[in-house]
Coordinates of N, CA and C in Angstrom, one line a residue:
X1 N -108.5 150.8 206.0 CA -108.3 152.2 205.5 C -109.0 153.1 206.5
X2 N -108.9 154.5 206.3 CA -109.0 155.4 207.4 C -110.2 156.3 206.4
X3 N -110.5 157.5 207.5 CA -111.1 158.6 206.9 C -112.0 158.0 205.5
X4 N -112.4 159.1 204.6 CA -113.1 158.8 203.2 C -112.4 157.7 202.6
X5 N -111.4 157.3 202.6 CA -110.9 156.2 201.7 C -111.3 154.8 202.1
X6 N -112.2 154.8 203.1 CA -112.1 153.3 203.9 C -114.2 153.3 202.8
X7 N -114.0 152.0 202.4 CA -115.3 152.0 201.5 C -116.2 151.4 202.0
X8 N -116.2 151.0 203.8 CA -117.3 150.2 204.2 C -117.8 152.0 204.9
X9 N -117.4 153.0 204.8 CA -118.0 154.2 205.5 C -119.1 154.4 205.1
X10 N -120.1 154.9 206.0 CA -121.5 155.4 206.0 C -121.7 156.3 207.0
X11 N -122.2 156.9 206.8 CA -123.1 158.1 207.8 C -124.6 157.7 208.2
X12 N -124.8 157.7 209.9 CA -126.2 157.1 209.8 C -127.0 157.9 210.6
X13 N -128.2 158.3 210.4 CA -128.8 159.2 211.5 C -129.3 158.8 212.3
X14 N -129.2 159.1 213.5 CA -130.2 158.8 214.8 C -131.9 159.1 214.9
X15 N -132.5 158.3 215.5 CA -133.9 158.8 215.5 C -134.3 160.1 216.7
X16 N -134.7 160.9 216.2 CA -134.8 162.4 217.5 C -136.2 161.9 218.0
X17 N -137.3 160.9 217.3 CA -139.0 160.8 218.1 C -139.0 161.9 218.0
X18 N -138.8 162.9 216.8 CA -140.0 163.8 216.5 C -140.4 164.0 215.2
X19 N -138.8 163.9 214.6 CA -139.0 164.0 212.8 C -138.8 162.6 212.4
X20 N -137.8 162.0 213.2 CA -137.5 160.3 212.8 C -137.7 159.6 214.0
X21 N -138.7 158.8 213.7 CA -139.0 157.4 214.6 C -137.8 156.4 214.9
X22 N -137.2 156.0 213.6 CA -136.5 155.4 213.4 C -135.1 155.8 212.7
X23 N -134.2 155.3 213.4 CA -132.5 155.5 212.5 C -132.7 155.4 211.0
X24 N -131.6 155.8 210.4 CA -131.4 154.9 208.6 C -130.1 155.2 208.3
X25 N -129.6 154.9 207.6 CA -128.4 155.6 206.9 C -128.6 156.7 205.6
X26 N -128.2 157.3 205.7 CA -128.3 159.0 205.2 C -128.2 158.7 203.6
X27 N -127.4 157.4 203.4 CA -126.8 157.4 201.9 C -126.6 156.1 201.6
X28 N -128.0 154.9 201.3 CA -127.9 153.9 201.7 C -127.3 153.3 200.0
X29 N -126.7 154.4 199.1 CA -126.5 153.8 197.6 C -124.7 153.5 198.2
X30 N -124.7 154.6 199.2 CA -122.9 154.8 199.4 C -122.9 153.6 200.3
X31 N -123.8 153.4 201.2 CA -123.5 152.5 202.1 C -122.7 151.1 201.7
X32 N -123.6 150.7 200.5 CA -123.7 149.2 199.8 C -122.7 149.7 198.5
X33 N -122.0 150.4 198.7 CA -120.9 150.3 198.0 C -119.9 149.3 198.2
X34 N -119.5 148.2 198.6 CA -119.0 147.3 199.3 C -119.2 146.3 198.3
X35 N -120.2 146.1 197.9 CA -121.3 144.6 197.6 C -120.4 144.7 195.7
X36 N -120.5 146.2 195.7 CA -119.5 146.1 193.8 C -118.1 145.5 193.4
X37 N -117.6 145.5 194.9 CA -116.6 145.3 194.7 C -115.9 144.1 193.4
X38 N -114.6 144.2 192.7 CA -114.5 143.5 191.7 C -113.3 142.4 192.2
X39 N -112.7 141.7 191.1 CA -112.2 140.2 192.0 C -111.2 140.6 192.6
X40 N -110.4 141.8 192.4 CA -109.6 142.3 193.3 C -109.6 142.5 194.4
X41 N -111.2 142.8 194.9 CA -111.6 143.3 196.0 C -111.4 144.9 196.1
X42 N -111.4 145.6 195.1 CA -110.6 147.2 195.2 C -112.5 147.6 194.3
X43 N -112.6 149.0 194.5 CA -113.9 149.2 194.3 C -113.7 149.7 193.0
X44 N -114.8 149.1 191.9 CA -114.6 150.1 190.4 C -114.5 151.6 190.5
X45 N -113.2 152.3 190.0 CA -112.8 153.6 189.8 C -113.6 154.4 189.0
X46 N -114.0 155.4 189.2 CA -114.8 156.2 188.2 C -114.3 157.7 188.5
X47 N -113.6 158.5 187.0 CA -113.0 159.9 187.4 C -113.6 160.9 188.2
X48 N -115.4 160.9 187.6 CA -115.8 161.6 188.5 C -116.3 161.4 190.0
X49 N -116.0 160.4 190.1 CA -116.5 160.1 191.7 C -114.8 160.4 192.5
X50 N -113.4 160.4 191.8 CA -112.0 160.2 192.2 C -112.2 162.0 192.5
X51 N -112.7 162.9 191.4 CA -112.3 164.7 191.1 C -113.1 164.9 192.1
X52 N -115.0 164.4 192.6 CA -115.3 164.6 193.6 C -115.3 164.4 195.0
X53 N -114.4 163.7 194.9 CA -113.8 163.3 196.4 C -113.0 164.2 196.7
X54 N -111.7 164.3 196.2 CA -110.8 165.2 196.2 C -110.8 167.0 196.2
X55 N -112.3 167.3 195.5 CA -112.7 168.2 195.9 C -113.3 168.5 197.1
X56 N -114.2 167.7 197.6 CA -114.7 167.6 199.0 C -113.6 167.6 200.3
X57 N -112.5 167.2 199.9 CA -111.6 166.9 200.7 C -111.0 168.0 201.3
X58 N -110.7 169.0 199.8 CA -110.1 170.2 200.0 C -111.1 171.1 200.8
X59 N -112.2 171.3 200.3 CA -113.1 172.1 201.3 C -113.4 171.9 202.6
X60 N -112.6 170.6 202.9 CA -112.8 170.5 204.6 C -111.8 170.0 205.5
X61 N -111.3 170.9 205.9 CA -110.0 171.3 206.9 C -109.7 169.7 206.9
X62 N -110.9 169.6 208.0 CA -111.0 168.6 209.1 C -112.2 168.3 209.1
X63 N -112.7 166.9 209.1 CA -114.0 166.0 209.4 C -114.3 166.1 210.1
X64 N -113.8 166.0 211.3 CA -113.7 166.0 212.8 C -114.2 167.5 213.2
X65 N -113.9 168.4 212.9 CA -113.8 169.5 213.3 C -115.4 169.9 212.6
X66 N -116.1 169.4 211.8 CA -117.4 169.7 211.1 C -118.5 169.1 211.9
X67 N -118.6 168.2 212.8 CA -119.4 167.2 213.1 C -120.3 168.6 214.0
X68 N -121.8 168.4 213.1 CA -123.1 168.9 213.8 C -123.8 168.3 214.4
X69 N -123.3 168.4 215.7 CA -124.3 167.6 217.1 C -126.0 167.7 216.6
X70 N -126.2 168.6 215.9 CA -127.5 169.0 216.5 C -128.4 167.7 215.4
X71 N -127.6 167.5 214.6 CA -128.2 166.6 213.0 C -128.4 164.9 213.6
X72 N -127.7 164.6 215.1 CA -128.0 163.3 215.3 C -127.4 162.1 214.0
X73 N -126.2 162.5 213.7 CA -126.0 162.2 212.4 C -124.4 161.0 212.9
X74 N -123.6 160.3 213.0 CA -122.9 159.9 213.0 C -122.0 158.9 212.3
X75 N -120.8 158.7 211.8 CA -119.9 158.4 210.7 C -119.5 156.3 211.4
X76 N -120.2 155.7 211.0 CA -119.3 154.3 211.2 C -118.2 153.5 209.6
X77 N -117.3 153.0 210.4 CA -116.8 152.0 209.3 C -116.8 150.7 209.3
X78 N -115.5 150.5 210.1 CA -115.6 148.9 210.4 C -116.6 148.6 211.2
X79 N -116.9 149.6 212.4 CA -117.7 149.0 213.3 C -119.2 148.0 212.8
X80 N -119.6 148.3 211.3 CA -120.8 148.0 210.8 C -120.4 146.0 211.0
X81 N -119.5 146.0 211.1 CA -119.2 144.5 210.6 C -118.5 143.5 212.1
X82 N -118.6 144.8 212.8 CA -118.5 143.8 214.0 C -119.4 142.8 214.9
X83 N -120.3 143.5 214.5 CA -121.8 142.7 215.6 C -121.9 141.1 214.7
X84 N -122.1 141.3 213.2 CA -122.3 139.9 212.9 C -121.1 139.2 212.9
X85 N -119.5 139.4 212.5 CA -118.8 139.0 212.8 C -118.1 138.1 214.2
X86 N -118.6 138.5 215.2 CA -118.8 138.4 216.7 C -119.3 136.7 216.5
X87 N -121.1 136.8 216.0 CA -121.0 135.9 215.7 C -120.6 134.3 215.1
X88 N -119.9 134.9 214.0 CA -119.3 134.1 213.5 C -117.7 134.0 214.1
X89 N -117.0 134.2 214.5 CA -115.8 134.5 214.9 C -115.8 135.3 216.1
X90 N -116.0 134.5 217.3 CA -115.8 135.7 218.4 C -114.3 135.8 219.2
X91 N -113.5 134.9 218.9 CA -112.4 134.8 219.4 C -111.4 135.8 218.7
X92 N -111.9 136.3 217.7 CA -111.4 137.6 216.9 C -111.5 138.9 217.8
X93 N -112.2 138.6 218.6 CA -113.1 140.1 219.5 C -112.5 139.4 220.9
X94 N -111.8 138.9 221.4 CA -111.4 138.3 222.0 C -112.2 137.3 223.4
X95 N -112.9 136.9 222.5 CA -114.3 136.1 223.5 C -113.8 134.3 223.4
X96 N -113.7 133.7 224.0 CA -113.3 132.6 224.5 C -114.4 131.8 224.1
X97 N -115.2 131.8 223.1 CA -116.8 131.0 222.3 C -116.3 130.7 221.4
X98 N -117.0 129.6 220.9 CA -117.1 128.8 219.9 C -118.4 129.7 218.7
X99 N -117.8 129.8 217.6 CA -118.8 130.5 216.3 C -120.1 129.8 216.5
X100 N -120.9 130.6 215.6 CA -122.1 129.6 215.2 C -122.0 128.4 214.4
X101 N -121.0 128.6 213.7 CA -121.2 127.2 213.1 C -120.3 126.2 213.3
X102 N -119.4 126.1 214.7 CA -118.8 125.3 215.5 C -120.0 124.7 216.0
X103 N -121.1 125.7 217.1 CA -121.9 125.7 218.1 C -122.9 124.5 217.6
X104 N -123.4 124.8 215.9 CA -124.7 123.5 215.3 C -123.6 122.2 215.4
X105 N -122.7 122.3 215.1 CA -122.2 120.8 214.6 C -121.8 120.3 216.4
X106 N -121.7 121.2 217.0 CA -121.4 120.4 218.9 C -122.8 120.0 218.7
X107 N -124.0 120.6 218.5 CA -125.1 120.6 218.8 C -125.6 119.0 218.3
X108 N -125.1 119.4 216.9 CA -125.5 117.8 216.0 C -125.1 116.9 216.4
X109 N -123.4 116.9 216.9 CA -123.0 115.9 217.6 C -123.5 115.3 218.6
X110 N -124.0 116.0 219.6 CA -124.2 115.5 220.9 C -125.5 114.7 220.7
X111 N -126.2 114.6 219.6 CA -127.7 114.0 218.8 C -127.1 112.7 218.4
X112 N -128.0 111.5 218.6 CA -127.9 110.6 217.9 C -127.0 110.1 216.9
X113 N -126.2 109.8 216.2 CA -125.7 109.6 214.7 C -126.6 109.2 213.9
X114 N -127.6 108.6 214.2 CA -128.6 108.3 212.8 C -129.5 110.0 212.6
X115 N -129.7 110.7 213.6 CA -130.0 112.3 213.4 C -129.1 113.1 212.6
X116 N -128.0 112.8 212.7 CA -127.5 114.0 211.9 C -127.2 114.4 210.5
X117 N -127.4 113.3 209.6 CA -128.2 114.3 208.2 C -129.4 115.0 208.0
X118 N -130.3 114.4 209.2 CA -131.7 115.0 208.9 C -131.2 116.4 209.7
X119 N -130.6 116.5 210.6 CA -130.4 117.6 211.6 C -130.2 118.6 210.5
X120 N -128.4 118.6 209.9 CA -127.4 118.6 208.8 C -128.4 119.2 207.4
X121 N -129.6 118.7 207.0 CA -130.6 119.1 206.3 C -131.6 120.1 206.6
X122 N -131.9 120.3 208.2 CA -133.1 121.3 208.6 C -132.3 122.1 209.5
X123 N -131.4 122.8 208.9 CA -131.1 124.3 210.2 C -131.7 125.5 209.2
X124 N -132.6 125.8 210.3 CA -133.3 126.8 209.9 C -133.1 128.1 210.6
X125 N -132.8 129.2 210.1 CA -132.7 130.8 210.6 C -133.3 131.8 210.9
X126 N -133.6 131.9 212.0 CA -134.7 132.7 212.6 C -133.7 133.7 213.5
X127 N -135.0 134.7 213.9 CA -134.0 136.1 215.1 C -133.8 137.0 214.3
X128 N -133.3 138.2 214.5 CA -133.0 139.2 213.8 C -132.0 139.6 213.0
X129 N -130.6 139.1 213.7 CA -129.5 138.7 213.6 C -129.6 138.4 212.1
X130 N -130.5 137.2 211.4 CA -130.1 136.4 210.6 C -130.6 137.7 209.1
X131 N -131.0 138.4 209.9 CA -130.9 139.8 208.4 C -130.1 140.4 208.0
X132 N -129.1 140.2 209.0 CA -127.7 140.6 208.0 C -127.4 140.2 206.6
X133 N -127.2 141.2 206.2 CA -126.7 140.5 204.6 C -125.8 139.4 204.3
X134 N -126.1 138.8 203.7 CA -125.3 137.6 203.1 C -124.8 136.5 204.4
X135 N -125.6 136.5 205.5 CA -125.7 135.5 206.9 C -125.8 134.2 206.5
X136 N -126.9 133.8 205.6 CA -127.1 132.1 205.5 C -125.8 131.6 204.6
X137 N -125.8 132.9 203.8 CA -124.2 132.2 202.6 C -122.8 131.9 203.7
X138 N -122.7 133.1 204.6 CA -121.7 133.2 205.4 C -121.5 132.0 206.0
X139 N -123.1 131.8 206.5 CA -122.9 130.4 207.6 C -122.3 129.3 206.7
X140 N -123.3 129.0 205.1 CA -123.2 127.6 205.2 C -121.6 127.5 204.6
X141 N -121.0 128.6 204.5 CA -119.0 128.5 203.8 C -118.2 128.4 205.5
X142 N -119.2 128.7 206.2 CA -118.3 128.4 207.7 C -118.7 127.1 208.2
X143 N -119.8 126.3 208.0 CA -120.5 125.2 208.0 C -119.6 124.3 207.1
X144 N -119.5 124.4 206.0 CA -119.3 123.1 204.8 C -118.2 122.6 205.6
X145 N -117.4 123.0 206.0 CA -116.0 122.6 206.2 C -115.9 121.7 207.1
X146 N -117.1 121.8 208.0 CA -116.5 121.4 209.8 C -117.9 119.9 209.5
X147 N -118.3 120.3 208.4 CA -119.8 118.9 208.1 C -119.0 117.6 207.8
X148 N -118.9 116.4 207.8 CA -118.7 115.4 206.8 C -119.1 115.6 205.5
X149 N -118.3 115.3 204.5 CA -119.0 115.5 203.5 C -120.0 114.4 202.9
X150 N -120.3 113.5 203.7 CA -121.5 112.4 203.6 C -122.9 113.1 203.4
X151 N -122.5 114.6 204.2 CA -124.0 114.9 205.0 C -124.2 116.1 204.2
X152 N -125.4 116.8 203.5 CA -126.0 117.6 202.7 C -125.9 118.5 203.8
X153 N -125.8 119.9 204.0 CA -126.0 121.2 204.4 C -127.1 121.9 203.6
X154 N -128.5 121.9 204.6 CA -129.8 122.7 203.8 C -130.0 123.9 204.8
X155 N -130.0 125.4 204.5 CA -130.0 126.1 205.2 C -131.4 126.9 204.9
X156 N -132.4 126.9 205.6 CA -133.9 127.3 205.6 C -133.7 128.6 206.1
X157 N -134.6 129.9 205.5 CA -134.1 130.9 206.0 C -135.6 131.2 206.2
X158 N -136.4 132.1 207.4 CA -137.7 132.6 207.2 C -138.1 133.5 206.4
X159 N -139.3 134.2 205.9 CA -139.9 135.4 205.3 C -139.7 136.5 206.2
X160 N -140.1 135.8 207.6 CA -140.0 137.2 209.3 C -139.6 136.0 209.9
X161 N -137.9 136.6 209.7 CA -137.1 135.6 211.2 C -137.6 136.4 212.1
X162 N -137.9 137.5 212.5 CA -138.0 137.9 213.8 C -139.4 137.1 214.5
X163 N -140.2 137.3 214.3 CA -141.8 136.7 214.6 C -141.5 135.2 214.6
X164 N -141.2 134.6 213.8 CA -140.8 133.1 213.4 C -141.0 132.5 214.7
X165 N -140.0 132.3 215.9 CA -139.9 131.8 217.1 C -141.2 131.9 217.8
X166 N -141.6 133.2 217.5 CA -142.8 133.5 218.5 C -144.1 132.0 217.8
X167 N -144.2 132.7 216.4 CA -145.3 131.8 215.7 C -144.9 130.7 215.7
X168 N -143.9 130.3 215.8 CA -143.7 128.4 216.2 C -144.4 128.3 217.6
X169 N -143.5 129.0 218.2 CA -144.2 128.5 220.1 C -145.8 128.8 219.9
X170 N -146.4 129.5 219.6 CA -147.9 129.8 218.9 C -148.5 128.9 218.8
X171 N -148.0 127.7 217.6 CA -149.0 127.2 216.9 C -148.7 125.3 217.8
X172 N -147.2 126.1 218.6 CA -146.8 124.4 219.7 C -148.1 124.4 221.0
X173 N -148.2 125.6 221.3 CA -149.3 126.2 222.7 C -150.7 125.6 222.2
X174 N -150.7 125.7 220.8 CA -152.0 125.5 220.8 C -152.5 124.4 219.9
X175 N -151.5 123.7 219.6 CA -151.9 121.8 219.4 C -152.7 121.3 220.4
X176 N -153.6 120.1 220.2 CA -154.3 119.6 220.8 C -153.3 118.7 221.8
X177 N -151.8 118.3 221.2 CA -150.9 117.7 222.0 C -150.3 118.0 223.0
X178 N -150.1 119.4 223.3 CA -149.5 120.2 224.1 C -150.7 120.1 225.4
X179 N -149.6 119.8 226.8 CA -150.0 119.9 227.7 C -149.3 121.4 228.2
X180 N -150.0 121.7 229.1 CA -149.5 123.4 229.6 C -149.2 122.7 231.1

């Protein structure tokens, strides 16, 4: 869907480093309007949210024609769902790669056969990446399928995927085992 009618839209501001350090979205209740959705997939109707749309609509010519450069403010839709998507499906984006959860089961494969329930049991998600919303669910419904069903799917998620890698390599540097 296009314009106001498309229900993944948000408005997000840019950081200027003087009033905002950092981005956010303007209207993070509108943003996650998405997540309500009912089994239809269509968003719960509500009259006064239908009379004030339609109102707003009227009072403005053109969207396009209103956009205040000076507010650092800018309108995405679909685009929100392309970066994680990419990873899960990049041949959709037309990239010649294998998903992430093609990429663990090559990975598992090329390991042992006696490794790969324990492998199949410890994928754990670290990086930034993995804060997308609903990522470990995503994975393990792109995962179950391509697993044996012999082999359990445990998907370990961190408290700070971002840091995580760092503080593993951290605490690997400074075992008494580790040679440098």
């Amino acid at each position: 869907r296009r314009g106001n009618d498309n229900h993944f839209r948000c408005t997000y501001v840019l950081p200027d480093g003087i009033t905002h350090t950092k981005g956010f979205v303007k209207d993070p209740i509108e943003a996650q309007r998405y997540l309500t959705l009912d089994e239809d997939g269509e968003l719960p109707h509500s009259e006064e949210t239908d009379d004030a749309d339609q109102t707003e609509a009227k009072n403005k010519p053109s969207e396009r024609s209103k956009v205040d450069l000076t507010k650092n403010e800018f309108s995405l839709s679909n685009e929100r769902f392309l970066v994680p998507e990419m990873i899960f499906r990049p041949a959709d984006l037309g990239m010649n790669q294998a998903g992430l959860a093609e990429c663990i089961v090559r990975a598992v494969n090329s390991c042992h056969p006696h490794l790969h329930p324990v492998l199949y049991e410890s994928i754990i998600l670290t990086g930034g990446s993995t804060l997308f919303p609903g990522f470990a669910k995503r994975l393990e419904n792109d995962l179950r399928p391509l697993v044996p069903d012999v082999y359990q799917v445990k998907i370990t998620t961190q408290e700070d995927p971002i840091l995580g890698v760092w503080r593993g390599g951290s605490l690997l540097a400074s075992s008494p085992d580790f040679d440098a």
